[in-house]
Structures are given as C-alpha cells and as structure tokens.
C-alpha cells in the first residue's frame, strides 16, 4: 500500500506537538502511513453504516460526526483523505465532501494524539528528535 498522504502536513502536525524537539522525516512518513491505515479502516466501517441506511454515499454521520468543522481549520488536505477513504471500499460508493472533511478531522485528532505521545517517548529516551521508532513504540504500546 503506497502512502497517499503528503508528509508535509503530517510533519506540521507532529511539530505542533513536539515543543522544542526536532522531527525526523522517517517519523512523518511512519505517521502518514499509520494515518492512512486508520483512515481506510474508518471508511470501511462508514461504508457499512451507509449500506445499512440504504445509501451509496458516505456522509459525515457515518463516521460518527455530528458537526463538521470548517475545511480551512484542517491541516490535512482533503484530496488525499478522499483517496484514503476509497482504499478499502467498493467503487460503487461515493464520499461526500462533508464525509471527507469529517474524516480529515478525525485523522488529524488521531495524528495529534500519536504525535503528542511520540514527543513524550522521545523526551523519555533523552533525545532531541522525534523518530519513527517513537511512532512505532506508541503503536506497540497502545494498540
């Protein structure tokens, strides 16, 4: 599975949680890969909700979102999030703009949580750089 999400916005998300730590390119790549995997699973579950409601279009409520944030408030770009949403679902489904924005918001919150924990792990390891191993350690501990 290739990574659809550009690393730059993921790097920005890590940096906003990193404080005075640096961020390795490998950390951004690892988190982008994990975000993509999580997004594909969420979209697959949302497709089940849409099918249960007799729809072929994924809506924000299929992701458990009641209120959709403003697109401008998001760091993650919508087009790659749309491609992520379509990775594991059938081509017969469509993804509404509100669903794309909702998924981007969910994934950004997810990334913030991981990045914050990775920063703590890097501090604990007495390093000045968040590395891919911090992201991997987070997932080995908490998922």
XYZ file of N, CA and C in Angstrom:
429
model
N 0.847 -1.176 0.000
C 0.000 0.000 0.000
C 0.893 1.239 0.000
N 0.793 2.041 -1.040
C 1.577 3.267 -1.089
C 0.918 4.319 -0.193
N 1.709 5.261 0.253
C 1.182 6.306 1.121
C 0.617 7.422 0.262
N -0.667 7.700 0.434
C -1.363 8.727 -0.341
C -1.196 10.117 0.275
N -0.975 10.154 1.574
C -0.937 11.408 2.312
C 0.433 12.064 2.198
N 0.499 13.343 1.809
C 1.799 14.011 1.752
C 2.381 14.148 3.157
N 3.696 14.089 3.240
C 4.360 14.107 4.538
C 4.383 15.492 5.173
N 4.363 16.543 4.384
C 4.492 17.904 4.921
C 3.400 18.246 5.942
N 2.111 18.007 5.664
C 1.115 18.331 6.690
C 1.238 17.443 7.929
N 1.671 16.212 7.733
C 1.879 15.311 8.871
C 3.041 15.823 9.713
N 4.088 16.275 9.056
C 5.228 16.861 9.754
C 4.780 18.078 10.569
N 3.912 18.893 10.005
C 3.390 20.066 10.709
C 2.621 19.656 11.955
N 1.821 18.613 11.841
C 1.057 18.126 12.995
C 2.003 17.633 14.089
N 3.033 16.902 13.698
C 3.991 16.426 14.703
C 4.679 17.612 15.363
N 5.097 18.590 14.573
C 5.820 19.746 15.108
C 4.971 20.556 16.087
N 3.672 20.646 15.853
C 2.839 21.415 16.787
C 2.690 20.706 18.132
N 3.046 19.434 18.178
C 3.024 18.671 19.420
C 4.415 18.432 19.987
N 5.450 18.825 19.256
C 6.826 18.464 19.595
C 7.515 19.425 20.554
N 6.955 20.592 20.733
C 7.649 21.566 21.572
C 8.969 21.945 20.933
N 10.068 21.776 21.681
C 11.380 22.155 21.159
C 12.111 20.987 20.486
N 11.422 19.879 20.284
C 12.048 18.723 19.634
C 12.051 18.877 18.120
N 13.022 18.252 17.503
C 13.053 18.167 16.045
C 12.239 16.955 15.609
N 11.944 16.885 14.320
C 11.141 15.785 13.779
C 11.879 15.188 12.591
N 12.118 13.885 12.645
C 12.787 13.234 11.517
C 11.787 13.003 10.384
N 12.301 12.960 9.184
C 11.455 12.676 8.019
C 10.832 11.281 8.142
N 11.576 10.347 8.719
C 11.054 8.991 8.901
C 9.859 8.973 9.846
N 9.855 9.852 10.844
C 8.721 9.926 11.771
C 7.474 10.401 11.039
N 7.620 11.419 10.201
C 6.478 11.924 9.436
C 5.966 10.854 8.473
N 6.873 10.135 7.844
C 6.468 9.076 6.919
C 5.741 7.948 7.657
N 6.260 7.563 8.808
C 5.635 6.492 9.591
C 4.242 6.895 10.055
N 4.110 8.124 10.545
C 2.795 8.573 10.992
C 1.834 8.698 9.819
N 2.301 9.179 8.677
C 1.440 9.262 7.490
C 0.918 7.877 7.110
N 1.776 6.881 7.171
C 1.374 5.500 6.859
C 0.303 5.020 7.845
N 0.504 5.300 9.130
C -0.459 4.875 10.161
C -1.787 5.613 10.027
N -1.736 6.903 9.690
C -2.953 7.680 9.475
C -3.740 7.067 8.324
N -3.036 6.738 7.263
C -3.688 6.157 6.097
C -4.365 4.838 6.438
N -3.678 3.978 7.160
C -4.261 2.689 7.535
C -5.506 2.895 8.392
N -5.426 3.803 9.349
C -6.562 4.071 10.231
C -7.736 4.650 9.433
N -7.441 5.572 8.524
C -8.495 6.183 7.709
C -9.211 5.174 6.824
N -8.452 4.239 6.261
C -9.060 3.217 5.402
C -10.012 2.332 6.206
N -9.622 1.997 7.432
C -10.486 1.178 8.299
C -11.749 1.946 8.674
N -11.577 3.222 9.019
C -12.746 4.042 9.369
C -13.719 4.163 8.196
N -13.185 4.332 6.990
C -14.036 4.450 5.808
C -14.771 3.144 5.525
N -14.097 2.043 5.746
C -14.735 0.736 5.546
C -15.917 0.572 6.507
N -15.719 0.966 7.758
C -16.810 0.920 8.741
C -17.933 1.884 8.363
N -17.565 3.064 7.873
C -18.569 4.047 7.459
C -19.386 3.527 6.281
N -18.745 2.779 5.392
C -19.464 2.198 4.248
C -20.521 1.206 4.726
N -20.227 0.487 5.777
C -21.210 -0.439 6.350
C -22.414 0.343 6.874
N -22.150 1.469 7.567
C -23.245 2.309 8.073
C -24.095 2.846 6.922
N -23.442 3.314 5.874
C -24.168 3.852 4.723
C -25.022 2.764 4.079
N -24.457 1.579 3.924
C -25.202 0.462 3.329
C -26.400 0.104 4.193
N -26.215 0.083 5.509
C -27.317 -0.217 6.422
C -28.440 0.803 6.302
N -28.086 2.056 5.956
C -29.084 3.109 5.762
C -29.591 3.168 4.323
N -29.143 2.230 3.482
C -29.606 2.173 2.098
C -28.981 3.223 1.197
N -27.778 3.685 1.535
C -27.107 4.708 0.738
C -25.818 4.177 0.152
N -25.395 4.811 -0.945
C -24.101 4.507 -1.548
C -23.143 5.682 -1.395
N -23.578 6.680 -0.670
C -22.744 7.851 -0.422
C -22.421 7.915 1.060
N -21.124 7.983 1.362
C -20.706 8.130 2.751
C -20.939 9.570 3.174
N -21.533 9.723 4.347
C -21.820 11.035 4.908
C -21.046 11.194 6.210
N -20.954 12.414 6.712
C -20.211 12.683 7.947
C -20.747 11.847 9.105
N -22.059 11.680 9.171
C -22.641 10.913 10.276
C -22.234 9.441 10.245
N -21.821 8.946 9.091
C -21.334 7.566 9.002
C -20.008 7.397 9.739
N -19.324 8.506 9.971
C -18.069 8.499 10.727
C -18.300 8.870 12.189
N -19.575 9.011 12.573
C -19.902 9.355 13.951
C -19.733 10.827 14.268
N -19.741 11.663 13.242
C -19.546 13.102 13.419
C -20.893 13.802 13.305
N -21.206 14.614 14.313
C -22.470 15.350 14.296
C -22.317 16.730 13.688
N -21.145 17.342 13.933
C -20.891 18.672 13.398
C -19.562 18.655 12.654
N -19.574 19.140 11.434
C -18.385 19.142 10.590
C -17.642 20.462 10.772
N -16.336 20.374 10.993
C -15.510 21.576 11.169
C -15.338 22.282 9.822
N -14.807 23.472 9.885
C -14.511 24.213 8.659
C -13.291 23.597 7.984
N -13.354 23.467 6.696
C -12.255 22.887 5.927
C -10.950 23.653 6.148
N -11.060 24.970 6.274
C -9.874 25.819 6.452
C -9.182 25.582 7.790
N -9.881 24.982 8.743
C -9.304 24.723 10.066
C -8.450 23.456 10.104
N -8.403 22.736 9.014
C -7.683 21.461 8.975
C -6.296 21.609 8.371
N -5.378 20.832 8.876
C -4.028 20.781 8.327
C -3.946 19.756 7.191
N -4.658 18.646 7.358
C -4.603 17.583 6.343
C -5.385 17.994 5.102
N -4.817 17.797 3.930
C -5.514 18.150 2.690
C -6.624 17.146 2.383
N -7.689 17.644 1.791
C -8.893 16.843 1.570
C -8.715 15.811 0.451
N -8.049 16.165 -0.640
C -7.928 15.231 -1.775
C -7.246 13.920 -1.377
N -6.117 13.950 -0.680
C -5.520 12.677 -0.263
C -6.392 11.922 0.742
N -7.117 12.649 1.588
C -8.019 11.992 2.532
C -9.129 11.275 1.764
N -9.593 11.878 0.687
C -10.592 11.225 -0.165
C -10.029 9.929 -0.750
N -8.793 9.965 -1.217
C -8.173 8.748 -1.766
C -7.984 7.687 -0.684
N -7.641 8.127 0.525
C -7.507 7.192 1.642
C -8.850 6.530 1.932
N -9.916 7.324 1.924
C -11.250 6.788 2.200
C -11.635 5.716 1.187
N -11.151 5.820 -0.017
C -11.536 4.892 -1.079
C -10.634 3.653 -1.176
N -9.601 3.579 -0.348
C -8.654 2.459 -0.440
C -9.300 1.096 -0.197
N -10.172 1.011 0.774
C -10.720 -0.282 1.189
C -12.206 -0.436 0.916
N -12.818 0.536 0.227
C -14.249 0.417 -0.055
C -14.473 0.178 -1.547
N -15.619 -0.365 -1.823
C -16.022 -0.686 -3.192
C -16.175 0.594 -4.021
N -15.920 0.511 -5.311
C -16.028 1.660 -6.209
C -17.447 2.199 -6.335
N -18.427 1.428 -5.930
C -19.815 1.884 -6.052
C -20.151 2.983 -5.034
N -19.308 3.155 -4.015
C -19.543 4.182 -3.002
C -18.979 5.527 -3.436
N -19.686 6.560 -3.032
C -19.197 7.924 -3.189
C -18.908 8.460 -1.795
N -18.050 9.446 -1.724
C -17.698 10.057 -0.441
C -18.053 11.541 -0.525
N -19.033 11.958 0.272
C -19.461 13.357 0.240
C -18.352 14.257 0.774
N -18.441 15.531 0.434
C -17.437 16.491 0.919
C -17.484 16.559 2.445
N -18.669 16.526 3.025
C -18.747 16.585 4.493
C -18.089 15.354 5.115
N -18.189 14.207 4.465
C -17.542 12.987 4.969
C -16.028 13.104 4.844
N -15.550 13.685 3.772
C -14.102 13.873 3.595
C -13.541 14.784 4.689
N -14.254 15.869 4.938
C -13.811 16.820 5.957
C -13.886 16.174 7.338
N -14.964 15.439 7.599
C -15.103 14.752 8.887
C -13.976 13.746 9.088
N -13.666 12.986 8.047
C -12.588 12.007 8.147
C -11.248 12.704 8.357
N -11.013 13.792 7.655
C -9.761 14.540 7.838
C -9.651 15.043 9.271
N -10.739 15.516 9.835
C -10.746 15.996 11.219
C -10.447 14.857 12.198
N -11.072 13.720 11.990
C -10.831 12.549 12.840
C -9.371 12.125 12.748
N -8.847 12.070 11.527
C -7.458 11.641 11.332
C -6.469 12.648 11.902
N -6.821 13.917 11.837
C -5.933 14.927 12.410
C -5.899 14.812 13.936
N -7.041 14.577 14.557
C -7.068 14.349 16.010
C -6.248 13.118 16.378
N -6.404 12.082 15.584
C -5.649 10.837 15.771
C -4.149 11.119 15.693
N -3.745 11.878 14.678
C -2.340 12.214 14.488
C -1.811 13.067 15.638
N -2.636 14.004 16.120
C -2.227 14.827 17.264
C -1.958 13.972 18.494
N -2.829 13.007 18.755
C -2.645 12.124 19.912
C -1.360 11.311 19.795
N -1.119 10.760 18.615
C 0.084 9.960 18.392
C 1.321 10.841 18.497
N 1.282 12.007 17.887
C 2.437 12.909 17.904
C 2.771 13.371 19.320
N 1.752 13.655 20.097
C 1.973 14.070 21.480
C 2.650 12.953 22.278
N 2.165 11.737 22.102
C 2.771 10.590 22.799
C 4.192 10.338 22.301
N 4.416 10.485 20.998
C 5.753 10.277 20.435
C 6.740 11.299 20.993
N 6.279 12.523 21.206
C 7.139 13.549 21.802
C 7.533 13.153 23.224
N 6.585 12.621 23.970
C 6.885 12.168 25.336
C 7.878 11.009 25.308
N 7.716 10.112 24.352
C 8.650 8.988 24.233
C 10.055 9.466 23.878
N 10.148 10.453 22.997
C 11.459 10.991 22.627
C 12.111 11.675 23.836
N 11.312 12.440 24.592
C 11.836 13.058 25.821
C 12.321 11.986 26.786
N 11.515 10.956 26.957
C 11.869 9.873 27.882
C 13.178 9.190 27.456
N 13.386 9.078 26.154
C 14.612 8.460 25.638
C 15.784 9.449 25.652
N 15.512 10.669 26.128
C 16.530 11.717 26.226
C 17.116 12.068 24.850
N 16.200 12.134 23.862
C 16.599 12.527 22.508
C 16.007 13.885 22.187
N 16.601 14.567 21.236
C 16.114 15.876 20.802
C 15.317 15.791 19.517
N 15.127 14.580 19.005
C 14.429 14.386 17.735
C 13.386 13.287 17.873
N 12.184 13.570 17.419
C 11.153 12.536 17.338
C 11.479 11.682 16.123
N 11.560 10.387 16.334
C 11.938 9.472 15.271
C 10.810 8.483 14.996
N 10.936 7.768 13.896
C 9.937 6.763 13.521
C 9.753 5.739 14.626
N 10.830 5.420 15.334
C 10.722 4.428 16.408
C 9.793 4.906 17.519
N 9.663 6.224 17.714
C 8.736 6.738 18.716
C 7.287 6.495 18.289
N 7.027 6.668 17.010
C 5.691 6.390 16.470
C 5.404 4.889 16.593
N 6.357 4.078 16.204
C 6.194 2.626 16.271
C 6.013 2.154 17.709
N 6.763 2.732 18.628
C 6.640 2.351 20.037
C 5.251 2.697 20.563
N 4.750 3.861 20.187
C 3.390 4.238 20.594
C 2.402 3.142 20.191
N 2.471 2.724 18.945
C 1.513 1.719 18.464
C 1.740 0.356 19.103
N 2.962 0.025 19.405
C 3.204 -1.269 20.057
C 2.687 -1.245 21.490
N 2.651 -0.078 22.119
C 2.167 0.040 23.494
C 0.656 0.201 23.600
N 0.065 0.929 22.669
C -1.324 1.349 22.845
C -2.313 0.777 21.853
N -1.878 -0.020 20.933
C -2.872 -0.597 20.013
C -2.699 -2.069 19.888
